Coordinates of C-alpha atoms in Angstrom, one line a residue:
M11 CA 108.1 120.5 111.8
Q12 CA 107.5 118.2 108.8
T13 CA 104.0 116.8 108.2
E14 CA 103.4 113.1 108.0
L15 CA 103.3 113.1 104.3
Q16 CA 106.7 114.9 104.1
R17 CA 108.2 112.2 106.4
G18 CA 107.2 109.4 103.9
V19 CA 108.8 107.9 100.8
L20 CA 107.9 108.7 97.2
I21 CA 108.3 105.8 94.8
L22 CA 108.6 106.7 91.1
D23 CA 107.1 104.0 88.9
Y24 CA 109.1 103.3 85.8
G25 CA 106.9 100.4 84.7
S26 CA 108.1 97.5 86.9
Q27 CA 105.6 94.9 87.9
Y28 CA 107.4 94.9 91.2
T29 CA 106.7 98.6 92.0
L30 CA 103.8 97.8 94.3
L31 CA 105.8 95.2 96.1
I32 CA 108.4 97.9 96.9
A33 CA 105.5 99.9 98.4
R34 CA 104.3 96.9 100.4
R35 CA 107.8 96.3 101.8
I36 CA 108.2 100.0 102.8
R37 CA 104.8 100.0 104.5
E38 CA 105.7 96.8 106.3
C39 CA 108.6 98.7 107.8
G40 CA 106.1 101.2 109.2
V41 CA 106.9 104.0 106.7
Y42 CA 104.2 105.8 104.7
C43 CA 104.8 105.8 100.9
E44 CA 103.1 106.8 97.7
V45 CA 103.6 105.7 94.1
W46 CA 103.8 108.3 91.4
P47 CA 104.3 108.0 87.6
C48 CA 107.8 108.7 86.7
N49 CA 106.7 111.2 84.0
D50 CA 104.3 113.2 86.0
E51 CA 104.9 116.9 85.1
R52 CA 103.8 118.0 88.6
L53 CA 106.5 116.0 90.4
E54 CA 109.2 118.5 90.9
Q55 CA 106.8 121.2 92.0
A56 CA 105.1 118.8 94.3
I57 CA 108.3 117.9 96.0
A58 CA 109.4 121.6 96.2
S59 CA 106.1 122.6 97.8
R60 CA 106.2 119.6 100.2
N61 CA 102.8 118.3 99.0
V62 CA 104.1 114.7 98.7
P63 CA 106.1 112.4 100.9
A64 CA 109.6 113.7 100.3
R65 CA 112.0 112.2 102.9
A66 CA 113.3 109.9 100.3
L67 CA 112.8 108.8 96.7
I68 CA 112.9 105.3 95.2
L69 CA 113.3 104.8 91.5
S70 CA 111.6 101.5 90.5
G71 CA 112.7 99.0 87.9
G72 CA 111.2 98.9 84.4
P73 CA 111.4 97.1 81.1
A74 CA 113.0 100.0 79.1
S75 CA 116.6 100.6 78.1
V76 CA 117.9 104.1 79.1
H77 CA 119.3 104.9 75.6
V78 CA 116.2 103.9 73.6
E79 CA 114.3 106.8 72.2
G80 CA 111.2 107.5 74.3
A81 CA 112.5 105.5 77.3
P82 CA 111.3 106.9 80.7
S83 CA 113.9 109.4 82.0
L84 CA 115.0 110.8 85.3
Q85 CA 113.6 114.3 85.6
G86 CA 116.6 116.6 85.7
G87 CA 115.5 118.6 88.7
L88 CA 115.2 115.6 91.0
L89 CA 118.9 115.4 91.6
E90 CA 118.8 119.1 92.7
F91 CA 116.8 118.2 95.8
D92 CA 118.8 117.2 98.9
V93 CA 116.8 114.0 99.2
P94 CA 118.2 110.4 99.5
I95 CA 117.6 108.4 96.4
L96 CA 117.6 104.6 95.9
G97 CA 117.5 103.4 92.3
I98 CA 116.4 99.8 91.8
C99 CA 117.3 97.9 88.6
Y100 CA 116.3 100.3 85.8
G101 CA 116.5 103.0 88.5
M102 CA 120.1 102.3 89.2
Q103 CA 120.8 102.5 85.4
L104 CA 119.1 105.9 85.3
L105 CA 121.1 107.1 88.2
S106 CA 124.3 105.9 86.7
D107 CA 123.5 107.5 83.4
A108 CA 122.9 110.8 85.1
F109 CA 126.5 110.6 86.4
D110 CA 128.0 109.7 83.1
A111 CA 128.5 106.0 83.7
P112 CA 128.1 103.7 80.6
V113 CA 124.9 101.7 80.5
Q114 CA 125.1 99.1 77.8
P115 CA 123.3 96.0 76.6
G116 CA 125.0 93.2 78.4
N117 CA 126.7 90.2 76.8
T118 CA 125.7 88.5 80.0
R119 CA 122.1 89.0 81.1
E120 CA 121.0 88.2 84.6
Y121 CA 117.6 86.8 85.4
G122 CA 116.5 85.0 88.5
R123 CA 118.7 84.0 91.4
T124 CA 122.2 85.4 91.2
S125 CA 125.0 85.6 93.8
I126 CA 126.5 89.0 94.6
D127 CA 129.7 89.7 96.6
I128 CA 129.6 92.6 99.0
R129 CA 132.7 94.8 98.9
N130 CA 131.7 97.7 101.1
D131 CA 129.7 97.6 104.4
R132 CA 128.6 101.3 104.4
G133 CA 125.1 102.6 103.6
L134 CA 122.9 99.9 102.2
F135 CA 125.1 97.1 103.5
A136 CA 125.7 98.5 107.0
G137 CA 125.9 95.6 109.4
F138 CA 126.6 93.1 106.7
D139 CA 129.7 90.9 106.7
V140 CA 132.4 92.1 104.3
P141 CA 133.5 90.3 102.2
G142 CA 130.1 88.5 102.1
R143 CA 127.9 86.8 99.6
L144 CA 124.1 87.0 99.1
S145 CA 121.7 85.3 96.7
V146 CA 119.5 88.0 95.1
W147 CA 116.8 88.3 92.4
M148 CA 118.0 89.8 89.2
S149 CA 116.0 90.8 86.1
H150 CA 118.0 92.9 83.7
G151 CA 119.5 92.8 80.2
D152 CA 121.4 96.1 80.2
S153 CA 124.2 96.6 82.7
V154 CA 126.2 99.5 84.2
T155 CA 129.7 98.8 82.9
G156 CA 131.6 101.5 84.8
V157 CA 131.4 103.0 88.2
P158 CA 129.7 106.5 88.0
D159 CA 131.7 109.6 88.9
G160 CA 131.8 110.1 92.6
F161 CA 130.4 106.6 93.4
D162 CA 131.9 103.5 94.9
A163 CA 131.1 99.9 93.9
L164 CA 129.4 98.4 96.9
A165 CA 128.8 94.9 95.4
V166 CA 129.4 93.0 92.2
S167 CA 127.6 89.9 90.8
E168 CA 129.1 86.5 90.3
N169 CA 129.4 87.5 86.6
G170 CA 131.5 90.5 87.5
L171 CA 128.8 93.1 86.8
L172 CA 128.1 96.0 89.1
A173 CA 125.3 95.0 91.6
A174 CA 125.3 98.0 94.0
I175 CA 126.7 101.5 94.1
G176 CA 126.8 104.3 96.6
H177 CA 127.8 108.0 96.2
Q178 CA 130.9 109.0 98.2
E179 CA 129.3 112.2 99.6
R180 CA 125.6 112.3 98.8
P181 CA 122.9 109.8 99.9
L182 CA 122.5 108.4 96.5
Y183 CA 122.4 104.6 96.0
G184 CA 121.6 102.0 93.4
V185 CA 121.1 98.3 93.3
Q186 CA 120.9 96.2 90.1
F187 CA 118.8 93.5 91.9
H188 CA 115.4 93.6 93.5
P189 CA 115.6 93.7 97.3
E190 CA 111.8 93.9 97.6
V191 CA 111.2 90.3 96.5
V192 CA 111.4 87.5 99.0
H193 CA 114.0 85.7 96.8
S194 CA 116.6 88.3 97.7
D195 CA 118.5 87.3 100.9
R196 CA 118.3 90.1 103.4
G197 CA 116.5 92.3 100.9
I198 CA 114.4 93.8 103.7
D199 CA 117.5 94.7 105.7
I200 CA 118.9 96.6 102.7
L201 CA 115.6 98.5 102.4
R202 CA 115.6 99.2 106.2
N203 CA 119.1 100.5 106.0
F204 CA 118.0 102.9 103.3
L205 CA 114.9 104.0 105.1
F206 CA 116.3 104.4 108.6
R207 CA 120.1 104.8 108.4
I208 CA 120.3 106.8 105.3
A209 CA 116.9 108.6 104.9
R210 CA 116.2 108.9 108.7
C211 CA 112.5 107.9 108.2
E212 CA 110.2 107.3 111.1
D213 CA 108.3 104.0 111.5
D214 CA 105.1 105.7 112.6
W215 CA 102.6 104.6 109.9
N216 CA 100.0 101.9 110.6
M217 CA 96.4 101.0 109.9
G218 CA 95.2 102.9 113.0
D219 CA 96.9 106.0 111.6
F220 CA 95.4 105.4 108.1
L221 CA 92.0 105.0 109.7
Q222 CA 92.2 108.4 111.3
R223 CA 93.4 110.2 108.2
S224 CA 90.9 108.5 106.0
V225 CA 87.9 109.4 108.2
S226 CA 89.1 113.1 108.1
A227 CA 89.6 113.0 104.4
I228 CA 86.2 111.4 103.7
R229 CA 84.4 114.0 105.9
E230 CA 86.2 116.8 104.0
Q231 CA 85.5 115.3 100.6
V232 CA 81.8 114.5 101.2
G233 CA 80.8 117.4 103.4
D234 CA 77.1 117.3 104.0
G235 CA 76.5 115.3 100.8
R236 CA 75.3 111.7 100.5
V237 CA 77.2 108.6 99.5
I238 CA 75.9 105.3 98.1
C239 CA 78.1 102.2 98.4
G240 CA 77.8 99.0 96.5
L241 CA 77.9 96.2 99.1
S242 CA 78.8 92.8 97.9
G243 CA 79.5 91.0 101.1
G244 CA 83.2 90.7 100.3
V245 CA 86.1 92.1 102.3
D246 CA 86.7 95.2 100.2
S247 CA 83.1 96.5 100.0
S248 CA 82.4 95.7 103.7
V249 CA 85.5 97.6 104.9
T250 CA 84.7 100.4 102.5
A251 CA 81.2 100.6 104.0
A252 CA 82.4 100.4 107.6
L253 CA 85.0 103.1 107.0
I254 CA 82.6 105.6 105.3
A255 CA 80.0 104.8 108.0
R256 CA 82.6 105.7 110.6
A257 CA 83.2 109.0 108.9
I258 CA 79.7 110.2 107.9
G259 CA 77.2 107.8 109.6
R260 CA 73.7 107.8 108.1
Q261 CA 74.7 110.0 105.1
L262 CA 75.7 106.6 103.7
T263 CA 73.2 104.3 101.9
C264 CA 74.4 100.8 101.0
I265 CA 72.9 99.0 98.0
F266 CA 73.3 95.3 97.5
V267 CA 72.7 94.3 94.0
D268 CA 71.9 90.7 93.2
N269 CA 73.4 90.5 89.7
G270 CA 72.6 86.8 89.3
L271 CA 76.3 86.1 89.3
L272 CA 76.8 85.5 93.1
R273 CA 77.8 82.4 95.0
L274 CA 75.3 80.1 96.6
R275 CA 73.1 81.8 99.2
E276 CA 75.2 84.9 99.0
K277 CA 72.3 87.3 99.2
E278 CA 71.1 85.9 102.5
L279 CA 74.6 85.9 104.0
V280 CA 75.1 89.5 103.1
E281 CA 71.8 90.7 104.5
N282 CA 72.3 88.9 107.8
A283 CA 75.8 90.2 108.2
F284 CA 74.8 93.7 107.4
R285 CA 71.9 93.9 109.7
E286 CA 74.1 92.6 112.6
H287 CA 77.1 94.9 112.1
F288 CA 76.0 98.1 110.3
D289 CA 73.8 101.0 111.4
V290 CA 73.1 102.5 108.0
E291 CA 70.4 102.1 105.4
L292 CA 70.6 98.9 103.2
R293 CA 68.7 98.5 100.0
V294 CA 68.5 95.1 98.3
V295 CA 67.9 95.1 94.5
D296 CA 67.3 91.9 92.5
A297 CA 68.7 92.8 89.0
S298 CA 69.7 89.3 88.0
E299 CA 67.6 89.2 84.8
R300 CA 68.9 92.6 83.7
F301 CA 72.5 91.5 84.1
L302 CA 72.0 88.2 82.4
R303 CA 70.3 89.8 79.4
G304 CA 73.3 92.1 79.0
L305 CA 75.6 89.1 79.0
D306 CA 73.6 87.1 76.5
G307 CA 75.9 85.8 73.8
V308 CA 78.9 87.7 75.3
T309 CA 82.0 85.4 75.5
D310 CA 85.0 87.8 75.6
P311 CA 86.3 88.4 79.2
E312 CA 86.8 92.1 78.7
A313 CA 83.4 92.5 77.1
K314 CA 81.8 90.7 80.1
R315 CA 83.5 93.1 82.4
K316 CA 82.4 96.1 80.4
S317 CA 78.8 94.9 80.2
I318 CA 78.7 94.2 84.0
G319 CA 80.2 97.6 84.8
E320 CA 77.7 99.4 82.6
T321 CA 74.7 97.5 84.0
F322 CA 76.0 98.0 87.6
I323 CA 76.0 101.7 87.3
R324 CA 72.6 101.9 85.6
V325 CA 71.1 99.7 88.3
F326 CA 72.7 101.9 91.0
E327 CA 71.3 105.1 89.3
D328 CA 67.8 103.6 89.3
A329 CA 68.0 102.2 92.9
S330 CA 69.3 105.6 94.3
S331 CA 67.2 107.9 92.2
D332 CA 65.5 109.2 95.4
V333 CA 68.7 109.5 97.5
D334 CA 70.2 112.5 95.8
A335 CA 73.7 111.0 96.2
R336 CA 76.7 112.7 94.6
W337 CA 79.2 110.0 95.5
L338 CA 79.6 106.4 94.7
A339 CA 81.9 104.4 97.0
Q340 CA 83.7 101.4 95.8
G341 CA 86.2 99.0 97.4
T342 CA 88.9 99.4 94.7
L343 CA 92.3 98.2 95.8
Y344 CA 95.8 99.1 94.6
P345 CA 96.2 95.8 92.7
D346 CA 92.9 96.4 90.9
V347 CA 94.2 99.8 89.8
I348 CA 97.6 98.7 88.5
E349 CA 96.2 95.7 86.6
S350 CA 93.4 97.7 85.0
V351 CA 94.8 100.9 83.8
S352 CA 98.3 102.3 83.6
V353 CA 97.7 105.2 85.9
R354 CA 101.2 105.1 87.3
G355 CA 104.3 104.4 85.3
P356 CA 104.5 102.9 81.8
S357 CA 103.4 99.4 82.9
A358 CA 101.2 97.0 81.0
T359 CA 97.5 96.8 81.4
I360 CA 96.7 93.2 82.3
K361 CA 92.9 93.2 82.5
S362 CA 90.0 95.5 83.5
H363 CA 88.4 95.3 86.9
H364 CA 84.8 96.4 86.8
N365 CA 85.5 98.9 89.6
V366 CA 88.1 100.8 87.6
G367 CA 88.0 99.7 84.0
G368 CA 84.3 99.0 83.2
L369 CA 82.4 102.1 84.4
P370 CA 80.6 104.2 81.8
E371 CA 82.0 107.7 81.2
D372 CA 78.5 109.3 81.5
M373 CA 77.6 108.1 85.0
K374 CA 76.2 110.7 87.2
F375 CA 78.2 109.8 90.3
E376 CA 81.7 110.9 91.4
L377 CA 83.8 108.1 92.8
I378 CA 85.1 107.8 96.3
E379 CA 87.6 105.0 96.7
P380 CA 89.1 105.1 100.2
L381 CA 91.0 101.8 99.8
R382 CA 92.5 102.6 96.5
E383 CA 96.1 102.7 97.8
L384 CA 95.9 99.6 100.0
F385 CA 96.7 96.0 99.5
K386 CA 94.4 93.2 100.5
D387 CA 96.2 92.3 103.8
E388 CA 96.1 96.0 104.8
V389 CA 92.4 96.1 104.1
R390 CA 91.9 93.1 106.4
E391 CA 93.8 94.8 109.1
L392 CA 91.8 98.0 108.6
G393 CA 88.6 95.9 108.9
R394 CA 89.8 94.6 112.3
Q395 CA 90.6 98.2 113.4
L396 CA 86.9 99.1 112.4
G397 CA 85.6 96.2 114.5
L398 CA 84.4 93.9 111.7
P399 CA 84.1 90.3 112.6
E400 CA 86.7 87.8 111.5
A401 CA 84.1 86.0 109.4
I402 CA 83.9 89.0 107.1
V403 CA 87.6 90.2 107.4
S404 CA 89.1 86.8 106.5
R405 CA 86.8 85.9 103.5
H406 CA 88.5 85.0 100.3
P407 CA 88.5 87.6 97.6
F408 CA 85.6 87.5 95.2
P409 CA 85.8 89.3 91.8
G410 CA 83.5 92.2 91.1
P411 CA 82.1 90.5 87.9
G412 CA 81.3 87.5 90.0
L413 CA 80.9 84.1 88.5
A414 CA 80.8 85.6 85.0
V415 CA 84.6 85.5 84.9
R416 CA 84.6 81.9 86.3
I417 CA 82.5 80.5 83.4
L418 CA 84.4 80.4 80.1
G419 CA 82.2 81.3 77.2
D420 CA 78.4 82.0 77.4
I421 CA 76.8 82.7 80.7
T422 CA 73.5 80.8 81.1
P423 CA 71.4 80.0 84.2
E424 CA 72.2 76.3 83.8
R425 CA 75.9 76.9 83.8
L426 CA 75.6 79.3 86.8
D427 CA 73.7 76.8 88.8
A428 CA 76.3 74.1 88.1
L429 CA 79.2 76.4 89.1
R430 CA 77.5 77.6 92.3
Q431 CA 77.0 74.0 93.5
A432 CA 80.6 73.0 92.6
D433 CA 82.1 76.1 94.2
H434 CA 80.0 75.6 97.4
I435 CA 81.1 72.0 97.7
F436 CA 84.8 73.0 97.3
I437 CA 84.6 75.9 99.9
D438 CA 82.6 73.9 102.4
A439 CA 85.2 71.0 102.2
L440 CA 88.0 73.5 102.8
R441 CA 86.3 74.8 105.9
E442 CA 85.4 71.3 107.2
E443 CA 89.0 70.1 106.9
G444 CA 90.6 73.3 108.4
L445 CA 92.2 74.4 105.1
Y446 CA 90.2 77.5 104.3
D447 CA 92.4 79.9 106.2
S448 CA 95.6 78.4 104.8
V449 CA 94.9 79.6 101.3
W450 CA 94.6 83.2 100.0
Q451 CA 91.8 82.3 97.5
A452 CA 89.9 79.2 96.4
F453 CA 87.1 78.7 93.9
A454 CA 85.8 76.6 91.1
V455 CA 85.8 77.4 87.4
L456 CA 83.3 75.9 84.9
I457 CA 84.8 75.0 81.5
P458 CA 81.9 74.1 79.2
V459 CA 84.0 71.8 77.1
R460 CA 82.4 68.4 76.9
T461 CA 84.4 65.4 78.0
V462 CA 83.6 61.7 77.9
G463 CA 82.8 59.9 81.2
V464 CA 81.1 56.8 82.6
M465 CA 78.4 56.9 85.2
G466 CA 76.4 53.8 86.1
D467 CA 77.7 51.9 83.1
N468 CA 76.4 54.7 80.9
R469 CA 78.5 57.0 78.7
T470 CA 78.4 60.7 79.7
Y471 CA 79.4 63.7 77.7
E472 CA 79.4 66.6 80.1
W473 CA 81.3 69.6 81.3
L474 CA 84.7 70.1 82.9
C475 CA 85.2 71.8 86.3
A476 CA 88.6 73.2 87.4
L477 CA 89.5 73.9 91.1
R478 CA 91.8 76.8 91.9
A479 CA 93.5 77.5 95.2
V480 CA 96.4 79.9 95.7
T481 CA 98.6 81.3 98.4
S482 CA 99.5 85.0 98.4
T483 CA 99.8 88.1 100.5
D484 CA 98.5 90.8 98.2
G485 CA 97.3 89.2 95.0
M486 CA 100.1 90.7 92.9
T487 CA 101.9 87.4 92.9
A488 CA 100.5 84.0 93.9
D489 CA 101.6 80.4 94.0
R490 CA 99.5 77.2 93.7
A491 CA 98.3 75.9 97.1
H492 CA 99.6 72.5 97.8
L493 CA 96.3 70.9 98.9
P494 CA 96.4 67.2 99.9
H495 CA 95.8 64.8 97.0
D496 CA 93.3 62.8 99.0
F497 CA 91.4 65.9 99.9
L498 CA 91.2 66.9 96.2
G499 CA 90.0 63.4 95.4
R500 CA 87.2 63.6 97.9
V501 CA 86.1 67.0 96.5
S502 CA 86.2 65.7 93.0
D503 CA 84.0 62.7 93.9
R504 CA 81.5 64.9 95.7
I505 CA 81.2 67.4 92.8
I506 CA 80.8 64.7 90.1
N507 CA 78.3 62.8 92.2
S508 CA 76.3 65.8 93.2
V509 CA 76.3 68.3 90.3
R510 CA 74.5 67.6 87.1
R511 CA 76.4 68.3 83.9
I512 CA 79.9 67.9 85.4
N513 CA 81.7 64.7 84.9
R514 CA 85.4 65.7 85.3
V515 CA 87.3 67.8 87.8
V516 CA 90.9 69.0 87.4
Y517 CA 93.2 71.1 89.7
D518 CA 94.9 74.3 88.4
V519 CA 98.6 74.3 89.4
S520 CA 99.5 77.6 87.6
S521 CA 101.3 80.4 89.5
K522 CA 100.9 84.2 89.0
P523 CA 102.8 85.1 86.9
P524 CA 102.5 83.8 84.3
A525 CA 98.8 83.1 84.9
T526 CA 96.4 85.4 86.7
I527 CA 94.5 84.2 89.7
E528 CA 91.1 84.4 88.0
W529 CA 90.8 82.5 84.7
E530 CA 89.3 85.5 82.9

């Protein structure tokens, strides 16, 4: 009988920014999956020994060209396994190249919405109308210009290019488009056909199951040792603390560090919530002066993160010197990992998160990160499984470096005070008017660029404040929230009338990509 991991899906990351979205879609179908780097030397042995989910393989997209020297390749032994394979975008090109089909730079490149015509209703398109047309999301320059040996063309694009292929005898399929993105019509049906009709996966993975496995894994990892956890009051650290407390009880000590970069009255809120819902030790440390000294004169965003990460660990070491803890628990999530360091495939590093990119190499702790493979919405569901109140579970994300990455340039007490007040006004107004739960994340940003204004017939020359609100499901992509104009006007008036040094408010309408959610 196969173990649960063997029943799941292994995604090989070739560098696509959509790789984690593939994982999300598969988990939404109730199937466990893991993401591995495409060039991991342990891959073939891990599959052969059944130490990874191996019911099916998915080859992600990527920015490379299969014939360019140094481009990520399809490890030769993978096709020797009797395992269903789905190649997406670059993955289809790799699969085609392995079966001697020509892959060439296209005279016609396809980006964005493109129509495809379905020519065969087997495999991926089982249950679809044939002939039929779908609007899908393309993102490729190279194209497969001939049907691979032993394959059939299942769909072609409106430009006459191969859009989907399927092997005539083996469970090998490729799509040139991205079924994982919401812009692709019936993309989830295509993935479900691969998972359940072709690979015969079981839809038996959920947060309750993850909870049980994680508790067992934490107990095995920690043994009779002790763990300290940095509690910030946000969703991630709260769920991390609750999960580890479920596993090892009072072997856990939580430490809340006031780094001077928190929101208004955050310390009191965290202490009250913790006392009410947790039964483990909490230590509160005021290290605000220490953090601000480290940030004095630091303006580069990455340098801010590095400074905060370094100070964070040193404060933890001091605060836990009498605990004899071996482990440091952090609420690192999957999007944090993929944006911070290229630990999977050959994708680009976007920015460091202090959880994963700013920690000193000589720290005395070993990390335990039980949420490292989860997306934010999965963490919220896990929190509900653990019995945390909705007031904690549904809080907007707050960055580890705090307000330091919401103030452009120097961090000073005066600037922090102005931003805290402006942010509090914005969030309070969202709650008062029933808009808080309709957005993924909202906050204020202080831009200490001086602008001219008029107050009481006097000229002012003060700072600019930007409001940011986005909708998202996992933070990997985000769209601007369409807040009512009259609402934004009232918030602007309240900030300018109440907060010294701010005389102008603007609303950020950028999406992610190309912008990130946080400004720094």
